[in-house]
Amino acid sequence: MVHSLRVLLVLLLIQLQSSFESTNGSSVDDGGWGMESSMGDEGECNIEIRDVNFITYTEFIKEYAYTKPVILRGLADNSNFRFLCSKSNLLKEYGQKTVRLSTANTHSYNKVDVLFEEFVKFLLTPQSEDVLGSDTLYFFGDNNFTEWHSLFEEYKAPPYGLPHMSPAYSFGIAGPGTGVPFHWHGAGYSEVIYGRKRWFLYPPDLAPEFQPNHTTLSWVSLSYPNLELHQMPVECTIRPGEVMFTSLLLFGAVFSRSLVACNTKPGHQRLYFNFPGLK
C-alpha cells in the first residue's frame, strides 16, 4: 500500500534590513519580494548538515529517514524555478488567479478565497504580535495544480524518497515573523528559494506548551526565552540552497523571515511555496 507523504519545499524571502548579504558581501537577489525585517536573531543550529555528494541513499535511510532531521546541501539546481518565482513573474502569470488562504493557527481551520494579486498587495505583510494566528491569513497549500502546473513542473525535487511512499508538493508564500504554531509533521523536505525559515522541532513524546491560536512569533517572543535547558527544541534556520528533511512524527513549528518556499515530502505529490506574506 502506498502512503502519502507531503513534499514541502519552502521558499523564504527575508531581509534583515534593506537587504541581506551573502558570505562574500554582495547583495543577494530577493526576486523583488524585498521586505524589511528587524528580526536578526536566527538562533542556534543544532541539526546536522550534510553535503548530498557525501551521503548515499542507504546512509540517508539508515541515519535520518525514520529517526532525526537533517539539512542537506548540494541538491538539484533550481535556479530556473527560482527565477520563475520572482514577484513580477508570479504576478504576471497568476495575479488574476484565485488562491485559497488558511488561518495561521495549529489546525488552519478557516479558508478564504482571494485573487493572488490581492493577497500579495494587501495581505503579504509582517506578522503583528497583537494579531492571533486564528486571525492571520496566509497562502500555503490548497494549491490549484492545474492552473499552476507550468510553474510546478519546473521544480527539481530532492532525490531521496522513502520506501512505499510517493511524492507530494505544496506551494505557499509568507512574510517576516509569520509562522504556523506547533503541529504534527510527517517526513518531508522544505527548501528555501528566497529568504530564511527557522524551524523548531520536538520528538512526539516531548510536546512543548503553546496556544494553538497564537502565532509562532508570540511563542518565540514570550515562551522560547524562558525555556529550561531540557525544554529546548531542535532548531535551525535554513537559507537558499539548503533543504530541511524532517523525519516521521515530529512536533514542529516554523518561523518565517519573509520567504518564498517550496516543500516536498516523499509521499504523494503536493508542492508548497512560502513567500513574504503571512505564514
mmCIF file of C-alpha atoms in Angstrom:
data_model
loop_
_atom_site.group_PDB
_atom_site.id
_atom_site.type_symbol
_atom_site.label_atom_id
_atom_site.label_comp_id
_atom_site.label_asym_id
_atom_site.label_seq_id
_atom_site.Cartn_x
_atom_site.Cartn_y
_atom_site.Cartn_z
ATOM 1 C CA MET A 1 0.000 0.000 0.000
ATOM 2 C CA VAL A 2 1.381 3.407 -0.996
ATOM 3 C CA HIS A 3 1.174 6.031 1.750
ATOM 4 C CA SER A 4 1.049 9.774 1.086
ATOM 5 C CA LEU A 5 3.984 11.834 2.231
ATOM 6 C CA ARG A 6 3.812 15.536 1.503
ATOM 7 C CA VAL A 7 6.752 17.229 -0.141
ATOM 8 C CA LEU A 8 7.350 20.586 1.468
ATOM 9 C CA LEU A 9 9.532 22.973 -0.467
ATOM 10 C CA VAL A 10 9.836 26.281 1.287
ATOM 11 C CA LEU A 11 10.824 29.488 -0.391
ATOM 12 C CA LEU A 12 11.804 32.067 2.196
ATOM 13 C CA LEU A 13 12.194 35.723 1.399
ATOM 14 C CA ILE A 14 13.541 37.776 4.321
ATOM 15 C CA GLN A 15 15.655 40.836 4.665
ATOM 16 C CA LEU A 16 17.407 41.805 7.859
ATOM 17 C CA GLN A 17 17.400 45.487 6.982
ATOM 18 C CA SER A 18 17.041 46.817 3.441
ATOM 19 C CA SER A 19 18.796 43.752 2.032
ATOM 20 C CA PHE A 20 20.711 40.768 3.287
ATOM 21 C CA GLU A 21 24.242 39.894 2.271
ATOM 22 C CA SER A 22 25.830 36.726 1.008
ATOM 23 C CA THR A 23 29.013 35.413 2.557
ATOM 24 C CA ASN A 24 31.172 37.377 0.119
ATOM 25 C CA GLY A 25 29.397 40.611 0.988
ATOM 26 C CA SER A 26 27.440 41.051 -2.245
ATOM 27 C CA SER A 27 23.745 41.757 -2.259
ATOM 28 C CA VAL A 28 21.581 38.676 -2.727
ATOM 29 C CA ASP A 29 18.794 38.725 -5.307
ATOM 30 C CA ASP A 30 15.467 38.696 -3.493
ATOM 31 C CA GLY A 31 13.296 38.191 -6.551
ATOM 32 C CA GLY A 32 11.614 41.546 -5.985
ATOM 33 C CA TRP A 33 9.998 40.346 -2.754
ATOM 34 C CA GLY A 34 12.117 42.715 -0.634
ATOM 35 C CA MET A 35 10.595 43.413 2.751
ATOM 36 C CA GLU A 36 12.457 44.943 5.637
ATOM 37 C CA SER A 37 12.647 42.966 8.847
ATOM 38 C CA SER A 38 14.182 43.875 12.185
ATOM 39 C CA MET A 39 14.312 40.226 13.258
ATOM 40 C CA GLY A 40 18.009 39.499 13.006
ATOM 41 C CA ASP A 41 18.309 36.662 15.531
ATOM 42 C CA GLU A 42 18.426 33.308 13.768
ATOM 43 C CA GLY A 43 19.131 31.317 16.905
ATOM 44 C CA GLU A 44 21.482 28.367 17.010
ATOM 45 C CA CYS A 45 21.582 25.425 14.638
ATOM 46 C CA ASN A 46 21.788 22.033 16.335
ATOM 47 C CA ILE A 47 20.609 19.991 13.358
ATOM 48 C CA GLU A 48 23.205 18.022 11.410
ATOM 49 C CA ILE A 49 24.164 19.450 7.993
ATOM 50 C CA ARG A 50 25.269 17.068 5.207
ATOM 51 C CA ASP A 51 26.510 17.590 1.665
ATOM 52 C CA VAL A 52 24.436 15.373 -0.628
ATOM 53 C CA ASN A 53 27.595 14.495 -2.555
ATOM 54 C CA PHE A 54 28.968 12.740 0.508
ATOM 55 C CA ILE A 55 25.948 10.768 1.641
ATOM 56 C CA THR A 56 24.488 7.696 -0.035
ATOM 57 C CA TYR A 57 20.819 6.807 -0.232
ATOM 58 C CA THR A 58 21.466 3.859 2.077
ATOM 59 C CA GLU A 59 23.027 6.176 4.665
ATOM 60 C CA PHE A 60 20.108 8.602 4.358
ATOM 61 C CA ILE A 61 17.564 5.860 5.012
ATOM 62 C CA LYS A 62 19.535 4.342 7.884
ATOM 63 C CA GLU A 63 20.568 7.534 9.693
ATOM 64 C CA TYR A 64 17.749 10.031 9.082
ATOM 65 C CA ALA A 65 14.613 8.808 7.300
ATOM 66 C CA TYR A 66 12.912 7.428 10.400
ATOM 67 C CA THR A 67 14.940 8.901 13.241
ATOM 68 C CA LYS A 68 16.004 12.552 13.053
ATOM 69 C CA PRO A 69 16.019 15.685 10.872
ATOM 70 C CA VAL A 70 18.926 16.687 8.665
ATOM 71 C CA ILE A 71 19.802 19.665 6.455
ATOM 72 C CA LEU A 72 21.082 18.747 3.002
ATOM 73 C CA ARG A 73 23.214 20.894 0.726
ATOM 74 C CA GLY A 74 24.244 20.441 -2.897
ATOM 75 C CA LEU A 75 20.924 19.123 -4.219
ATOM 76 C CA ALA A 76 19.352 19.839 -7.628
ATOM 77 C CA ASP A 77 19.857 23.210 -9.309
ATOM 78 C CA ASN A 78 16.551 25.095 -9.046
ATOM 79 C CA SER A 79 17.812 28.416 -10.406
ATOM 80 C CA ASN A 80 15.221 28.466 -13.214
ATOM 81 C CA PHE A 81 12.436 27.672 -10.783
ATOM 82 C CA ARG A 82 13.756 30.441 -8.523
ATOM 83 C CA PHE A 83 13.655 32.910 -11.428
ATOM 84 C CA LEU A 84 10.047 31.954 -12.202
ATOM 85 C CA CYS A 85 9.158 32.569 -8.542
ATOM 86 C CA SER A 86 10.144 36.239 -8.645
ATOM 87 C CA LYS A 87 7.409 38.634 -7.605
ATOM 88 C CA SER A 88 6.980 40.137 -11.076
ATOM 89 C CA ASN A 89 6.771 36.732 -12.769
ATOM 90 C CA LEU A 90 4.209 35.300 -10.354
ATOM 91 C CA LEU A 91 2.022 38.415 -10.509
ATOM 92 C CA LYS A 92 2.187 38.417 -14.297
ATOM 93 C CA GLU A 93 1.269 34.750 -14.641
ATOM 94 C CA TYR A 94 -1.063 34.231 -11.676
ATOM 95 C CA GLY A 95 -2.158 37.655 -10.423
ATOM 96 C CA GLN A 96 -5.751 37.147 -11.544
ATOM 97 C CA LYS A 97 -5.955 33.538 -10.383
ATOM 98 C CA THR A 98 -7.873 32.706 -7.222
ATOM 99 C CA VAL A 99 -5.862 31.240 -4.344
ATOM 100 C CA ARG A 100 -7.138 29.726 -1.110
ATOM 101 C CA LEU A 101 -5.749 31.166 2.123
ATOM 102 C CA SER A 102 -5.683 29.429 5.502
ATOM 103 C CA THR A 103 -5.573 30.745 9.041
ATOM 104 C CA ALA A 104 -2.128 30.576 10.653
ATOM 105 C CA ASN A 105 -3.097 28.527 13.691
ATOM 106 C CA THR A 106 -2.277 24.921 14.523
ATOM 107 C CA HIS A 107 -5.155 23.339 12.614
ATOM 108 C CA SER A 108 -5.709 26.027 9.919
ATOM 109 C CA TYR A 109 -9.455 25.839 10.394
ATOM 110 C CA ASN A 110 -10.748 28.624 8.179
ATOM 111 C CA LYS A 111 -10.273 29.093 4.437
ATOM 112 C CA VAL A 112 -10.698 32.284 2.384
ATOM 113 C CA ASP A 113 -10.512 32.644 -1.419
ATOM 114 C CA VAL A 114 -8.922 35.808 -2.899
ATOM 115 C CA LEU A 115 -7.118 36.837 -6.064
ATOM 116 C CA PHE A 116 -3.390 36.152 -5.850
ATOM 117 C CA GLU A 117 -2.704 39.814 -6.669
ATOM 118 C CA GLU A 118 -4.866 40.947 -3.740
ATOM 119 C CA PHE A 119 -3.050 38.587 -1.401
ATOM 120 C CA VAL A 120 0.353 39.940 -2.440
ATOM 121 C CA LYS A 121 -0.693 43.596 -2.279
ATOM 122 C CA PHE A 122 -2.789 43.641 0.872
ATOM 123 C CA LEU A 123 -2.155 40.535 2.990
ATOM 124 C CA LEU A 124 1.530 39.775 2.453
ATOM 125 C CA THR A 125 2.690 41.783 5.462
ATOM 126 C CA PRO A 126 4.893 41.251 8.532
ATOM 127 C CA GLN A 127 3.261 39.436 11.444
ATOM 128 C CA SER A 128 1.955 41.659 14.229
ATOM 129 C CA GLU A 129 2.361 40.455 17.809
ATOM 130 C CA ASP A 130 -1.131 41.771 18.515
ATOM 131 C CA VAL A 131 -2.862 39.538 15.945
ATOM 132 C CA LEU A 132 -3.801 35.921 16.703
ATOM 133 C CA GLY A 133 -2.869 33.109 14.371
ATOM 134 C CA SER A 134 -6.580 32.376 14.027
ATOM 135 C CA ASP A 135 -6.972 35.919 12.613
ATOM 136 C CA THR A 136 -3.963 35.703 10.284
ATOM 137 C CA LEU A 137 -4.327 34.506 6.683
ATOM 138 C CA TYR A 138 -1.531 33.006 4.637
ATOM 139 C CA PHE A 139 -1.073 31.153 1.342
ATOM 140 C CA PHE A 140 0.300 27.672 1.909
ATOM 141 C CA GLY A 141 -1.103 24.535 0.370
ATOM 142 C CA ASP A 142 -4.619 24.171 -1.080
ATOM 143 C CA ASN A 143 -2.966 24.696 -4.469
ATOM 144 C CA ASN A 144 -4.669 24.520 -7.846
ATOM 145 C CA PHE A 145 -2.265 22.175 -9.633
ATOM 146 C CA THR A 146 -3.991 22.652 -12.970
ATOM 147 C CA GLU A 147 -3.620 26.439 -13.063
ATOM 148 C CA TRP A 148 -0.109 26.424 -11.549
ATOM 149 C CA HIS A 149 1.155 23.353 -13.405
ATOM 150 C CA SER A 150 3.606 25.210 -15.675
ATOM 151 C CA LEU A 151 5.415 26.546 -12.600
ATOM 152 C CA PHE A 152 5.371 23.387 -10.508
ATOM 153 C CA GLU A 153 6.749 21.222 -13.323
ATOM 154 C CA GLU A 154 9.949 23.301 -13.289
ATOM 155 C CA TYR A 155 10.803 22.319 -9.734
ATOM 156 C CA LYS A 156 13.526 19.695 -9.281
ATOM 157 C CA ALA A 157 12.721 17.693 -6.161
ATOM 158 C CA PRO A 158 15.285 16.195 -3.751
ATOM 159 C CA PRO A 159 16.465 12.768 -4.946
ATOM 160 C CA TYR A 160 15.815 10.707 -1.827
ATOM 161 C CA GLY A 161 12.352 9.265 -1.321
ATOM 162 C CA LEU A 162 11.062 6.827 1.274
ATOM 163 C CA PRO A 163 10.063 3.228 0.562
ATOM 164 C CA HIS A 164 6.376 2.675 -0.306
ATOM 165 C CA MET A 165 5.684 6.414 -0.484
ATOM 166 C CA SER A 166 5.088 8.644 -3.500
ATOM 167 C CA PRO A 167 5.933 12.389 -3.502
ATOM 168 C CA ALA A 168 3.571 15.303 -2.825
ATOM 169 C CA TYR A 169 4.149 19.009 -3.313
ATOM 170 C CA SER A 170 2.771 22.188 -1.741
ATOM 171 C CA PHE A 171 3.307 25.850 -2.530
ATOM 172 C CA GLY A 172 2.999 28.913 -0.318
ATOM 173 C CA ILE A 173 4.044 32.481 0.468
ATOM 174 C CA ALA A 174 4.853 34.063 3.825
ATOM 175 C CA GLY A 175 6.162 37.311 5.314
ATOM 176 C CA PRO A 176 8.511 38.365 8.124
ATOM 177 C CA GLY A 177 7.640 36.946 11.523
ATOM 178 C CA THR A 178 4.847 34.733 10.243
ATOM 179 C CA GLY A 179 4.640 31.057 11.081
ATOM 180 C CA VAL A 180 2.417 28.115 11.893
ATOM 181 C CA PRO A 181 2.315 27.111 15.597
ATOM 182 C CA PHE A 182 3.349 23.622 16.661
ATOM 183 C CA HIS A 183 1.697 20.790 14.749
ATOM 184 C CA TRP A 184 2.402 17.175 13.867
ATOM 185 C CA HIS A 185 4.838 16.867 10.990
ATOM 186 C CA GLY A 186 5.361 13.817 8.816
ATOM 187 C CA ALA A 187 8.516 13.114 6.829
ATOM 188 C CA GLY A 188 9.277 15.692 4.163
ATOM 189 C CA TYR A 189 11.581 18.296 2.668
ATOM 190 C CA SER A 190 11.471 22.075 2.997
ATOM 191 C CA GLU A 191 13.567 24.054 0.539
ATOM 192 C CA VAL A 192 14.233 27.795 0.754
ATOM 193 C CA ILE A 193 14.133 29.717 -2.532
ATOM 194 C CA TYR A 194 14.147 33.278 -1.201
ATOM 195 C CA GLY A 195 14.694 34.390 2.394
ATOM 196 C CA ARG A 196 15.084 32.270 5.534
ATOM 197 C CA LYS A 197 12.958 29.924 7.580
ATOM 198 C CA ARG A 198 13.589 28.964 11.192
ATOM 199 C CA TRP A 199 12.462 25.524 12.325
ATOM 200 C CA PHE A 200 11.652 24.368 15.868
ATOM 201 C CA LEU A 201 11.216 20.603 16.276
ATOM 202 C CA TYR A 202 10.388 18.278 19.176
ATOM 203 C CA PRO A 203 10.062 14.493 19.350
ATOM 204 C CA PRO A 204 6.447 13.332 19.776
ATOM 205 C CA ASP A 205 6.932 12.467 23.449
ATOM 206 C CA LEU A 206 8.179 15.954 24.335
ATOM 207 C CA ALA A 207 5.499 18.330 23.046
ATOM 208 C CA PRO A 208 6.019 21.953 24.173
ATOM 209 C CA GLU A 209 3.415 24.134 25.856
ATOM 210 C CA PHE A 210 1.807 26.556 23.410
ATOM 211 C CA GLN A 211 -1.508 28.160 22.494
ATOM 212 C CA PRO A 212 -2.866 26.709 19.206
ATOM 213 C CA ASN A 213 -4.442 30.011 18.170
ATOM 214 C CA HIS A 214 -1.411 32.158 18.979
ATOM 215 C CA THR A 215 1.289 32.878 16.418
ATOM 216 C CA THR A 216 4.769 31.398 16.314
ATOM 217 C CA LEU A 217 6.039 34.962 16.745
ATOM 218 C CA SER A 218 4.232 35.106 20.090
ATOM 219 C CA TRP A 219 5.823 31.807 21.204
ATOM 220 C CA VAL A 220 9.298 32.907 20.076
ATOM 221 C CA SER A 221 8.960 36.265 21.848
ATOM 222 C CA LEU A 222 7.305 35.163 25.098
ATOM 223 C CA SER A 223 7.848 31.444 25.713
ATOM 224 C CA TYR A 224 11.089 30.496 23.968
ATOM 225 C CA PRO A 225 13.376 32.818 26.032
ATOM 226 C CA ASN A 226 12.091 31.222 29.262
ATOM 227 C CA LEU A 227 12.558 27.564 28.355
ATOM 228 C CA GLU A 228 14.645 25.375 30.646
ATOM 229 C CA LEU A 229 17.574 23.543 29.063
ATOM 230 C CA HIS A 230 15.651 20.257 28.916
ATOM 231 C CA GLN A 231 12.743 22.039 27.206
ATOM 232 C CA MET A 232 14.770 23.434 24.312
ATOM 233 C CA PRO A 233 13.842 22.335 20.780
ATOM 234 C CA VAL A 234 15.981 21.019 17.988
ATOM 235 C CA GLU A 235 16.257 24.051 15.731
ATOM 236 C CA CYS A 236 17.926 25.689 12.760
ATOM 237 C CA THR A 237 17.399 28.423 10.177
ATOM 238 C CA ILE A 238 17.626 27.339 6.548
ATOM 239 C CA ARG A 239 18.536 29.549 3.576
ATOM 240 C CA PRO A 240 18.546 29.264 -0.229
ATOM 241 C CA GLY A 241 20.489 26.216 -1.326
ATOM 242 C CA GLU A 242 19.602 24.255 1.818
ATOM 243 C CA VAL A 243 16.883 21.631 2.187
ATOM 244 C CA MET A 244 15.483 20.561 5.545
ATOM 245 C CA PHE A 245 14.397 16.955 5.859
ATOM 246 C CA THR A 246 12.090 16.226 8.782
ATOM 247 C CA SER A 247 11.713 12.601 9.781
ATOM 248 C CA LEU A 248 8.413 10.912 10.592
ATOM 249 C CA LEU A 249 6.315 12.031 13.566
ATOM 250 C CA LEU A 250 7.965 15.237 14.681
ATOM 251 C CA PHE A 251 6.152 18.013 16.521
ATOM 252 C CA GLY A 252 7.215 21.227 14.825
ATOM 253 C CA ALA A 253 6.697 24.941 14.282
ATOM 254 C CA VAL A 254 8.086 27.259 11.625
ATOM 255 C CA PHE A 255 9.021 30.917 11.822
ATOM 256 C CA SER A 256 9.467 32.834 8.562
ATOM 257 C CA ARG A 257 11.719 35.799 7.892
ATOM 258 C CA SER A 258 9.947 36.962 4.685
ATOM 259 C CA LEU A 259 10.019 33.965 2.453
ATOM 260 C CA VAL A 260 9.331 32.165 -0.720
ATOM 261 C CA ALA A 261 9.367 28.459 -0.053
ATOM 262 C CA CYS A 262 8.603 25.099 -1.545
ATOM 263 C CA ASN A 263 8.009 21.940 0.461
ATOM 264 C CA THR A 264 8.345 18.363 -0.676
ATOM 265 C CA LYS A 265 7.511 15.189 1.114
ATOM 266 C CA PRO A 266 8.365 11.704 -0.103
ATOM 267 C CA GLY A 267 4.697 10.967 -0.336
ATOM 268 C CA HIS A 268 2.031 11.895 -2.865
ATOM 269 C CA GLN A 269 2.891 14.948 -4.930
ATOM 270 C CA ARG A 270 1.984 18.271 -3.448
ATOM 271 C CA LEU A 271 4.009 21.480 -3.632
ATOM 272 C CA TYR A 272 4.248 24.293 -1.053
ATOM 273 C CA PHE A 273 5.805 27.679 -1.669
ATOM 274 C CA ASN A 274 6.143 30.377 1.007
ATOM 275 C CA PHE A 275 6.657 33.962 0.009
ATOM 276 C CA PRO A 276 6.844 37.166 2.032
ATOM 277 C CA GLY A 277 3.410 37.348 3.480
ATOM 278 C CA LEU A 278 1.592 35.501 6.182
ATOM 279 C CA LYS A 279 2.521 32.044 7.214
#
